[in-house]
Structures are given as C-alpha cells and as structure tokens.
mmCIF file of C-alpha atoms (C1' of nucleotides) in Angstrom:
data_model
loop_
_atom_site.group_PDB
_atom_site.id
_atom_site.type_symbol
_atom_site.label_atom_id
_atom_site.label_comp_id
_atom_site.label_asym_id
_atom_site.label_seq_id
_atom_site.Cartn_x
_atom_site.Cartn_y
_atom_site.Cartn_z
ATOM 1 C CA MET A 560 55.817 120.424 187.880
ATOM 2 C CA ASP A 561 59.198 119.932 186.993
ATOM 3 C CA SER A 562 58.982 116.352 186.131
ATOM 4 C CA GLY A 563 62.379 116.611 184.360
ATOM 5 C CA MET A 564 60.901 116.163 181.087
ATOM 6 C CA LYS A 565 62.329 118.280 178.184
ATOM 7 C CA LEU A 566 58.982 118.489 176.428
ATOM 8 C CA VAL A 567 56.697 119.373 179.400
ATOM 9 C CA LYS A 568 59.530 122.393 179.913
ATOM 10 C CA ILE A 569 58.983 123.642 176.274
ATOM 11 C CA TYR A 570 55.109 123.214 176.490
ATOM 12 C CA GLU A 571 55.282 125.326 180.001
ATOM 13 C CA CYS A 572 56.586 127.860 177.997
ATOM 14 C CA LEU A 573 53.780 127.701 175.336
ATOM 15 C CA CYS A 574 51.054 127.829 177.457
ATOM 16 C CA ASP A 575 50.436 131.555 178.000
ATOM 17 C CA ALA A 576 48.942 133.686 175.239
ATOM 18 C CA THR A 577 51.731 136.730 175.634
ATOM 19 C CA ARG A 578 54.474 134.060 175.562
ATOM 20 C CA LEU A 579 53.329 132.374 172.190
ATOM 21 C CA ARG A 580 52.941 136.073 170.800
ATOM 22 C CA ILE A 581 56.384 136.823 171.851
ATOM 23 C CA LEU A 582 57.456 133.711 170.167
ATOM 24 C CA SER A 583 55.631 134.413 167.067
ATOM 25 C CA VAL A 584 57.089 137.888 166.689
ATOM 26 C CA LEU A 585 60.387 136.649 167.164
ATOM 27 C CA GLY A 586 59.926 134.219 164.331
ATOM 28 C CA GLN A 587 60.668 137.460 162.150
ATOM 29 C CA GLY A 588 63.658 138.521 163.630
ATOM 30 C CA PRO A 589 65.476 140.004 166.992
ATOM 31 C CA LEU A 590 63.726 142.493 168.852
ATOM 32 C CA CYS A 591 64.170 144.630 172.236
ATOM 33 C CA VAL A 592 61.773 144.955 175.061
ATOM 34 C CA CYS A 593 60.236 148.397 174.346
ATOM 35 C CA HIS A 594 59.458 147.210 170.559
ATOM 36 C CA PHE A 595 57.738 144.273 172.041
ATOM 37 C CA GLN A 596 55.536 146.738 174.006
ATOM 38 C CA GLU A 597 54.424 148.605 171.003
ATOM 39 C CA ILE A 598 53.657 145.568 169.103
ATOM 40 C CA LEU A 599 51.986 143.598 171.453
ATOM 41 C CA ARG A 600 50.482 146.732 173.559
ATOM 42 C CA GLU A 601 51.171 145.046 176.983
ATOM 43 C CA PRO A 602 52.747 146.971 179.705
ATOM 44 C CA GLN A 603 56.479 146.599 180.227
ATOM 45 C CA VAL A 604 56.412 144.451 183.440
ATOM 46 C CA LYS A 605 54.222 141.945 181.640
ATOM 47 C CA ILE A 606 56.630 141.651 178.684
ATOM 48 C CA SER A 607 59.919 141.628 180.754
ATOM 49 C CA LYS A 608 58.675 139.059 183.013
ATOM 50 C CA HIS A 609 57.495 136.710 180.001
ATOM 51 C CA LEU A 610 60.834 137.218 178.372
ATOM 52 C CA SER A 611 62.666 136.367 181.603
ATOM 53 C CA TYR A 612 60.563 133.108 181.968
ATOM 54 C CA LEU A 613 61.475 131.975 178.344
ATOM 55 C CA ARG A 614 65.064 133.180 178.778
ATOM 56 C CA THR A 615 65.533 130.966 182.017
ATOM 57 C CA ARG A 616 64.113 127.934 180.213
ATOM 58 C CA GLY A 617 66.274 128.502 177.024
ATOM 59 C CA LEU A 618 63.561 129.267 174.648
ATOM 60 C CA VAL A 619 64.971 132.633 174.024
ATOM 61 C CA VAL A 620 68.453 134.177 174.194
ATOM 62 C CA TYR A 621 69.603 137.877 174.554
ATOM 63 C CA GLU A 622 72.183 140.524 174.143
ATOM 64 C CA ARG A 623 72.688 143.922 175.537
ATOM 65 C CA VAL A 624 73.004 146.608 173.197
ATOM 66 C CA GLY A 625 73.532 149.744 175.201
ATOM 67 C CA ASN A 626 70.526 150.265 177.156
ATOM 68 C CA TRP A 627 68.457 147.860 175.185
ATOM 69 C CA MET A 628 67.904 144.235 175.651
ATOM 70 C CA VAL A 629 67.739 142.584 172.264
ATOM 71 C CA TYR A 630 65.967 139.325 172.359
ATOM 72 C CA GLU A 631 66.008 136.421 169.636
ATOM 73 C CA LEU A 632 65.433 132.654 169.106
ATOM 74 C CA PRO A 633 68.252 130.603 169.882
ATOM 75 C CA ALA A 634 70.433 129.905 167.137
ATOM 76 C CA LYS A 635 70.700 125.948 167.717
ATOM 77 C CA PRO A 636 67.314 124.909 169.109
ATOM 78 C CA SER A 637 67.012 121.447 170.338
ATOM 79 C CA PRO A 638 65.214 119.230 167.999
ATOM 80 C CA GLU A 639 62.373 119.409 170.112
ATOM 81 C CA LEU A 640 62.217 122.992 170.349
ATOM 82 C CA ARG A 641 62.597 123.567 166.708
ATOM 83 C CA ALA A 642 59.799 121.062 165.885
ATOM 84 C CA ASN A 643 57.655 122.897 168.273
ATOM 85 C CA LEU A 644 58.384 126.481 167.113
ATOM 86 C CA ALA A 645 57.838 125.381 163.645
ATOM 87 C CA CYS A 646 54.541 124.085 164.449
ATOM 88 C CA LEU A 647 53.688 127.198 166.344
ATOM 89 C CA GLN A 648 54.596 129.471 163.557
ATOM 90 C CA ASP A 649 52.231 127.024 161.273
ATOM 91 C CA CYS A 650 49.428 127.396 163.506
ATOM 92 C CA ALA A 651 49.679 131.033 164.431
ATOM 93 C CA ARG A 652 49.335 131.916 160.888
ATOM 94 C CA GLU A 653 45.351 130.973 161.588
ATOM 95 C CA ASP A 654 44.870 133.080 164.816
ATOM 96 C CA ALA A 655 43.921 136.885 164.348
ATOM 97 C CA VAL A 656 45.867 137.860 167.575
ATOM 98 C CA PHE A 657 49.196 136.916 165.898
ATOM 99 C CA GLN A 658 48.023 138.141 162.535
ATOM 100 C CA ARG A 659 47.620 141.633 164.310
ATOM 101 C CA ASP A 660 50.863 141.378 165.958
ATOM 102 C CA LEU A 661 52.689 140.661 162.728
ATOM 103 C CA ALA A 662 50.923 143.441 160.799
ATOM 104 C CA ARG A 663 52.042 145.761 163.791
ATOM 105 C CA LEU A 664 55.566 144.644 163.254
ATOM 106 C CA LYS A 665 55.600 145.199 159.641
ATOM 107 C CA LYS A 666 54.098 148.509 160.028
ATOM 108 C CA LEU A 667 56.388 149.617 162.717
ATOM 109 C CA ALA A 668 59.695 148.044 161.602
ATOM 110 C CA PRO A 669 60.745 151.105 159.249
ATOM 111 C CA LYS A 670 60.093 153.467 162.241
ATOM 112 C CA PHE A 671 61.913 151.148 164.539
ATOM 113 C CA ALA A 672 65.090 151.158 162.159
ATOM 114 C CA GLU A 673 65.105 155.039 162.129
ATOM 115 C CA THR A 674 64.328 156.253 165.668
ATOM 116 C CA SER A 675 65.877 153.305 167.798
ATOM 117 C CA PRO A 676 69.797 153.254 168.293
ATOM 118 C CA CYS A 677 69.533 149.419 168.988
ATOM 119 C CA CYS A 678 67.869 148.888 165.771
ATOM 120 C CA GLY A 679 70.733 150.214 163.767
ATOM 121 C CA GLY A 680 72.224 146.909 164.843
ATOM 122 C CA ALA A 681 70.746 143.841 165.821
ATOM 123 C CA CYS A 682 67.013 144.821 166.546
ATOM 124 C CA ALA A 683 64.040 144.924 164.127
ATOM 125 C CA PRO A 684 63.750 142.374 161.256
ATOM 126 C CA ALA A 685 64.218 145.357 159.021
ATOM 127 C CA ALA A 686 67.941 145.062 159.925
ATOM 128 C CA LYS A 687 68.398 141.782 158.253
ATOM 129 C CA LYS A 688 70.183 142.537 155.101
ATOM 130 C CA MET B 67 44.312 131.972 182.012
ATOM 131 C CA ASP B 68 41.781 131.497 179.576
ATOM 132 C CA SER B 69 42.658 134.065 176.983
ATOM 133 C CA GLY B 70 40.341 132.554 174.610
ATOM 134 C CA MET B 71 43.309 131.573 172.559
ATOM 135 C CA LYS B 72 42.795 128.138 171.049
ATOM 136 C CA LEU B 73 46.482 127.325 170.955
ATOM 137 C CA VAL B 74 46.720 128.144 174.523
ATOM 138 C CA LYS B 75 44.213 125.854 175.611
ATOM 139 C CA ILE B 76 45.917 123.117 173.415
ATOM 140 C CA TYR B 77 49.418 123.742 175.257
ATOM 141 C CA GLU B 78 47.685 124.021 178.436
ATOM 142 C CA CYS B 79 47.013 120.212 177.947
ATOM 143 C CA LEU B 80 50.342 119.469 176.804
ATOM 144 C CA CYS B 81 52.254 120.907 179.753
ATOM 145 C CA ASP B 82 51.937 117.858 182.115
ATOM 146 C CA ALA B 83 54.107 114.878 181.948
ATOM 147 C CA THR B 84 51.061 112.483 182.627
ATOM 148 C CA ARG B 85 49.178 114.066 179.998
ATOM 149 C CA LEU B 86 51.658 113.581 177.395
ATOM 150 C CA ARG B 87 52.171 110.248 178.267
ATOM 151 C CA ILE B 88 48.334 109.748 177.767
ATOM 152 C CA LEU B 89 48.363 111.159 174.375
ATOM 153 C CA SER B 90 51.378 109.385 173.321
ATOM 154 C CA VAL B 91 50.115 105.992 174.101
ATOM 155 C CA LEU B 92 46.678 107.075 172.783
ATOM 156 C CA GLY B 93 48.484 107.738 169.533
ATOM 157 C CA GLN B 94 48.634 103.683 169.112
ATOM 158 C CA GLY B 95 44.839 103.344 169.564
ATOM 159 C CA PRO B 96 41.864 103.402 172.043
ATOM 160 C CA LEU B 97 42.461 102.521 175.473
ATOM 161 C CA CYS B 98 40.679 102.210 178.786
ATOM 162 C CA VAL B 99 41.490 103.700 182.216
ATOM 163 C CA CYS B 100 42.772 100.471 183.935
ATOM 164 C CA HIS B 101 45.017 99.714 181.000
ATOM 165 C CA PHE B 102 46.363 103.168 181.224
ATOM 166 C CA GLN B 103 47.018 102.446 184.841
ATOM 167 C CA GLU B 104 49.046 99.600 184.237
ATOM 168 C CA ILE B 105 50.774 101.099 181.472
ATOM 169 C CA LEU B 106 51.739 104.323 182.883
ATOM 170 C CA ARG B 107 51.937 102.734 186.514
ATOM 171 C CA GLU B 108 50.084 105.611 188.018
ATOM 172 C CA PRO B 109 46.994 105.618 190.402
ATOM 173 C CA GLN B 110 43.677 105.564 189.294
ATOM 174 C CA VAL B 111 42.680 109.066 190.492
ATOM 175 C CA LYS B 112 45.688 110.533 188.665
ATOM 176 C CA ILE B 113 44.780 108.901 185.310
ATOM 177 C CA SER B 114 40.960 109.738 185.430
ATOM 178 C CA LYS B 115 41.737 113.540 186.585
ATOM 179 C CA HIS B 116 44.185 113.732 183.583
ATOM 180 C CA LEU B 117 41.552 112.020 181.360
ATOM 181 C CA SER B 118 38.799 114.089 182.646
ATOM 182 C CA TYR B 119 41.118 117.456 182.001
ATOM 183 C CA LEU B 120 41.794 116.364 178.435
ATOM 184 C CA ARG B 121 38.159 115.403 177.753
ATOM 185 C CA THR B 122 36.629 118.689 179.002
ATOM 186 C CA ARG B 123 39.123 120.482 176.348
ATOM 187 C CA GLY B 124 38.363 118.235 173.540
ATOM 188 C CA LEU B 125 41.668 116.711 173.259
ATOM 189 C CA VAL B 126 40.279 113.256 174.034
ATOM 190 C CA VAL B 127 36.774 111.635 173.451
ATOM 191 C CA TYR B 128 35.535 108.418 175.256
ATOM 192 C CA GLU B 129 32.634 105.817 174.922
ATOM 193 C CA ARG B 130 31.434 103.802 177.561
ATOM 194 C CA VAL B 131 31.690 99.848 176.873
ATOM 195 C CA GLY B 132 30.058 98.122 180.146
ATOM 196 C CA ASN B 133 32.143 99.102 183.208
ATOM 197 C CA TRP B 134 34.950 100.633 180.916
ATOM 198 C CA MET B 135 35.541 103.887 179.660
ATOM 199 C CA VAL B 136 37.405 103.548 176.335
ATOM 200 C CA TYR B 137 39.241 106.845 175.404
ATOM 201 C CA GLU B 138 40.755 107.897 172.237
ATOM 202 C CA LEU B 139 41.855 110.947 170.441
ATOM 203 C CA PRO B 140 39.095 112.757 168.269
ATOM 204 C CA ALA B 141 38.423 111.532 165.052
ATOM 205 C CA LYS B 142 38.663 114.858 163.294
ATOM 206 C CA PRO B 143 40.940 117.007 165.359
ATOM 207 C CA SER B 144 41.484 120.681 164.394
ATOM 208 C CA PRO B 145 44.204 121.407 162.457
ATOM 209 C CA GLU B 146 46.113 123.179 165.422
ATOM 210 C CA LEU B 147 45.629 120.010 167.395
ATOM 211 C CA ARG B 148 46.459 117.553 164.691
ATOM 212 C CA ALA B 149 49.850 119.611 163.904
ATOM 213 C CA ASN B 150 50.468 119.567 167.604
ATOM 214 C CA LEU B 151 49.816 115.863 168.333
ATOM 215 C CA ALA B 152 51.913 114.985 165.138
ATOM 216 C CA CYS B 153 54.811 117.082 166.604
ATOM 217 C CA LEU B 154 54.319 115.258 170.040
ATOM 218 C CA GLN B 155 54.301 111.850 168.527
ATOM 219 C CA ASP B 156 57.464 112.792 166.836
ATOM 220 C CA CYS B 157 59.473 114.351 169.825
ATOM 221 C CA ALA B 158 58.119 111.479 172.165
ATOM 222 C CA ARG B 159 60.096 109.208 170.131
ATOM 223 C CA GLU B 160 63.121 110.626 171.633
ATOM 224 C CA ASP B 161 62.216 110.266 175.167
ATOM 225 C CA ALA B 162 63.048 107.524 177.454
ATOM 226 C CA VAL B 163 59.688 107.700 179.238
ATOM 227 C CA PHE B 164 57.481 107.476 176.294
ATOM 228 C CA GLN B 165 59.646 104.608 175.098
ATOM 229 C CA ARG B 166 59.074 102.705 178.397
ATOM 230 C CA ASP B 167 55.294 103.144 178.088
ATOM 231 C CA LEU B 168 55.187 102.101 174.578
ATOM 232 C CA ALA B 169 57.181 99.215 175.113
ATOM 233 C CA ARG B 170 54.672 98.317 178.096
ATOM 234 C CA LEU B 171 51.611 98.721 175.899
ATOM 235 C CA LYS B 172 53.218 96.388 173.252
ATOM 236 C CA LYS B 173 54.070 93.940 176.020
ATOM 237 C CA LEU B 174 50.721 94.023 177.599
ATOM 238 C CA ALA B 175 48.403 94.340 174.417
ATOM 239 C CA PRO B 176 47.972 90.533 173.954
ATOM 240 C CA LYS B 177 46.805 90.169 177.717
ATOM 241 C CA PHE B 178 44.520 92.904 177.347
ATOM 242 C CA ALA B 179 42.945 91.832 174.406
ATOM 243 C CA GLU B 180 42.354 88.289 176.302
ATOM 244 C CA THR B 181 41.644 89.074 179.865
ATOM 245 C CA SER B 182 39.549 92.146 179.531
ATOM 246 C CA PRO B 183 36.198 92.241 178.158
ATOM 247 C CA CYS B 184 36.392 95.840 177.068
ATOM 248 C CA CYS B 185 39.205 94.958 174.720
ATOM 249 C CA GLY B 186 37.068 92.377 172.884
ATOM 250 C CA GLY B 187 35.667 95.647 171.346
ATOM 251 C CA ALA B 188 37.283 98.913 171.041
ATOM 252 C CA CYS B 189 40.204 99.027 173.563
ATOM 253 C CA ALA B 190 43.802 97.971 173.167
ATOM 254 C CA PRO B 191 45.542 98.500 169.905
ATOM 255 C CA ALA B 192 45.340 94.926 169.291
ATOM 256 C CA ALA B 193 41.863 95.424 168.506
ATOM 257 C CA LYS B 194 42.801 97.388 165.283
ATOM 258 C CA LYS B 195 42.118 94.772 162.617
ATOM 259 C "C1'" DT C 1085 17.703 93.148 195.124
ATOM 260 C "C1'" DG C 1086 22.841 93.395 196.800
ATOM 261 C "C1'" DA C 1087 27.593 92.833 195.944
ATOM 262 C "C1'" DC C 1088 31.213 93.810 192.665
ATOM 263 C "C1'" DT C 1089 33.855 96.579 189.374
ATOM 264 C "C1'" DA C 1090 35.563 100.257 186.603
ATOM 265 C "C1'" DT C 1091 35.771 105.004 187.009
ATOM 266 C "C1'" DA C 1092 34.642 109.791 188.395
ATOM 267 C "C1'" DT C 1093 34.055 113.075 191.774
ATOM 268 C "C1'" DT C 1094 34.814 116.046 196.013
ATOM 269 C "C1'" DC C 1095 37.761 117.844 199.593
ATOM 270 C "C1'" DC C 1096 41.725 119.174 200.889
ATOM 271 C "C1'" DA C 1097 46.708 121.248 201.287
ATOM 272 C "C1'" DA C 1098 50.763 122.505 198.882
ATOM 273 C "C1'" DC C 1099 52.377 124.880 195.443
ATOM 274 C "C1'" DA C 1100 52.963 127.882 191.117
ATOM 275 C "C1'" DA C 1101 51.526 131.178 187.442
ATOM 276 C "C1'" DC C 1102 49.736 135.683 186.428
ATOM 277 C "C1'" DG C 1103 49.469 140.730 186.762
ATOM 278 C "C1'" DG C 1104 50.227 145.263 188.610
ATOM 279 C "C1'" DA C 1105 52.576 148.685 191.689
ATOM 280 C "C1'" DA C 1106 56.603 150.007 193.184
ATOM 281 C "C1'" DT C 1107 61.523 149.850 193.287
ATOM 282 C "C1'" DA C 1108 65.842 148.393 191.827
ATOM 283 C "C1'" DT C 1109 69.792 147.953 188.541
ATOM 284 C "C1'" DG C 1110 72.906 149.425 185.190
ATOM 285 C "C1'" DG C 1111 74.615 151.595 181.155
ATOM 286 C "C1'" DA C 1112 74.727 155.954 178.816
ATOM 287 C "C1'" DT C 1113 75.035 160.970 178.640
ATOM 288 C "C1'" DA C 1114 75.715 165.662 180.244
ATOM 289 C "C1'" DT D 1144 78.559 162.937 189.980
ATOM 290 C "C1'" DA D 1145 73.920 163.491 188.742
ATOM 291 C "C1'" DT D 1146 70.327 162.174 185.867
ATOM 292 C "C1'" DC D 1147 68.300 159.705 182.581
ATOM 293 C "C1'" DC D 1148 66.663 155.496 180.188
ATOM 294 C "C1'" DA D 1149 65.418 150.959 179.369
ATOM 295 C "C1'" DT D 1150 64.904 146.860 181.402
ATOM 296 C "C1'" DA D 1151 64.711 143.788 185.570
ATOM 297 C "C1'" DT D 1152 63.213 142.543 190.194
ATOM 298 C "C1'" DT D 1153 60.378 142.325 194.242
ATOM 299 C "C1'" DC D 1154 56.281 142.291 196.961
ATOM 300 C "C1'" DC D 1155 51.641 140.758 196.914
ATOM 301 C "C1'" DG D 1156 46.816 139.301 196.016
ATOM 302 C "C1'" DT D 1157 44.359 136.362 193.088
ATOM 303 C "C1'" DT D 1158 43.521 132.344 190.955
ATOM 304 C "C1'" DG D 1159 44.705 127.579 188.896
ATOM 305 C "C1'" DT D 1160 46.788 123.185 189.294
ATOM 306 C "C1'" DT D 1161 48.500 118.940 191.165
ATOM 307 C "C1'" DG D 1162 48.150 114.578 193.784
ATOM 308 C "C1'" DG D 1163 46.246 111.797 197.368
ATOM 309 C "C1'" DA D 1164 42.388 110.056 200.606
ATOM 310 C "C1'" DA D 1165 37.740 109.108 200.716
ATOM 311 C "C1'" DT D 1166 33.520 109.013 198.666
ATOM 312 C "C1'" DA D 1167 29.996 108.710 195.089
ATOM 313 C "C1'" DT D 1168 28.257 106.768 190.822
ATOM 314 C "C1'" DA D 1169 26.825 103.833 187.270
ATOM 315 C "C1'" DG D 1170 26.773 99.630 184.975
ATOM 316 C "C1'" DT D 1171 26.654 94.517 185.567
ATOM 317 C "C1'" DC D 1172 26.277 90.070 187.489
ATOM 318 C "C1'" DA D 1173 24.308 86.674 190.647
#
DNA sequence: TGACTATATTCCAACAACGGAATATGGATA
DNA sequence: TATCCATATTCCGTTGTTGGAATATAGTCA
C-alpha cells in the first residue's frame, strides 16, 4: 500500500468522492467542518474522518478558531500536489456533483459570514477581502 | 466505493505504484505483458492483474498479436483521463522509480524489436516509425 | 494431434478503507 | 465548576484491494 511513492499517496487521497468534493470546495477558500457538512450534506463523522485522512497526508492544513477547525489547502504544496489539484479543479468543472457543491457554497457564503463566529475570521471565501 | 463518479474511478486506477509505472511506460508506446515484466521487474501475475484492472476501467486497451497481448493507452481518452495522464507523465519525470523504468525501456527496446515477434508489429516504442 | 508459450484467472490470506453509532476531547461560556 | 458546542476518535461490521501459488486458456508450431 505504502510503496513510499509520493504520487501514490496523493492519488490515494483523491480516490474517494467525499474527499474530492472537500478539495474542490477548498479551492474556493478555507472552511470549517460544520460548513462542509452543510455544503456536502454529509454527516459530521464522515466529513471529519475524511479531513483527518487528508490532514495526515498533507493535502490540507488546519487552524483552530475557537471551537471551530478551519481547514484549507496548504500554502506551498509540492509540485506534484499543485499539479494534481489544478487538474482536479479543471476536471471538477464538468461534474454535476461538484457544481452543486460550489453552487451551495456560493449561496451559503453570506449566511456563513453573518452567523458563524469562525467566519468573521478565516472561514468562508466571503472572508477573502 | 463505486460512487459513480468518473473522476474517482480514474483516481482509483492511479493509486497503486505498479499501475502508475505501467501507465508511465505506456506513455512511450504500446507494450506486451512480457516486456512489462522485464521493464518493471515484477512477476507475471502482478503485471497481468494490474493490466486487467486498468482494462476493465478503460485506462488501457489491448490487442492480441499471436500469443502476445499488446497493451496501449486509448486512442481517444476522455478529457478527464487525458488531463490526468498528462499530469502523471509530468509528475513521473521527478521520481526515480519511473526514471529507472524508462531507462530500462530505452535500453531494452532494440532487443525487444529483434527477438520478439510481437514487436515486429505494434509492440515496443521502437515500432513507431 | 500434442507440446509449448504468453497470458489470464481462480483461490486464498492479510490487510486497509469506508460508514455509522457511540463516545471522547477541548475550548468557550455562564 | 458545570455545561454546551464543534469536532475528533474509537469500535465494529462490511467490503475491496493486493500479492502469490497454482491452474486454466488460447494461440502457435511441429
């Protein structure tokens, strides 16, 4: 499984639909777990476990903001990761599942910004000013 | 597992080192199973099973030439597949494992062309004229 | 036809991934 | 301190993946 190959580890992270959706949404900006839940419409355990999976493999980083854990893509990804994330964003444009997620993100962003303390700060793309 | 998502199926194919090596080498041209064995230095079962895995998922196609099964990348891959294969070829350049495979391919190509009937035809990159 | 060659398939054991239910953790707040 | 909230972790059953040994298949050649 391990094989030590960097590329394999990246692809292992990419071969699950939930994780792809997480990474796709993260392409728009940082987000906390409860917002992932709303956007992907998946239970907390599922989201949390997949984020944990991605975290331990370096595909995402996180920061605590009060009770919230705000996840985002690494600032300086390896060339391999950078290339594959770009490729993913590209391909994701074609698929209805990703489109729906992004549409929900767009729709919910203002609400997130108002109602969630974590989003006054880093969370939600609306925060990028 | 299934999830129906096209992208996931592609990534599932890419998350194994042997399959990545196969696809990397196939980037240079068609090849038969026994030549994969020599280049990757892996046993026949392993090669054959991974080729079968890739075949059933549409990442490779094959043609029978006498006793030999000559595999190659699909002529008209889907946009997703095309993008990811390009990305893979790119990333593979950086990794020693792929480099060694390609070096062995280059070294062995002439020998293949002489000694293997299958390579008078489609097999081995030397055949691209 | 029978032997040979290249490849595929089956059987099996070890192991990892996935999801959900329940529970734990840790910071915030009263 | 007790409580609440967001999130993480553990436990567990199901299912998929991997690799190797042995065996099967299907062309080819004598």
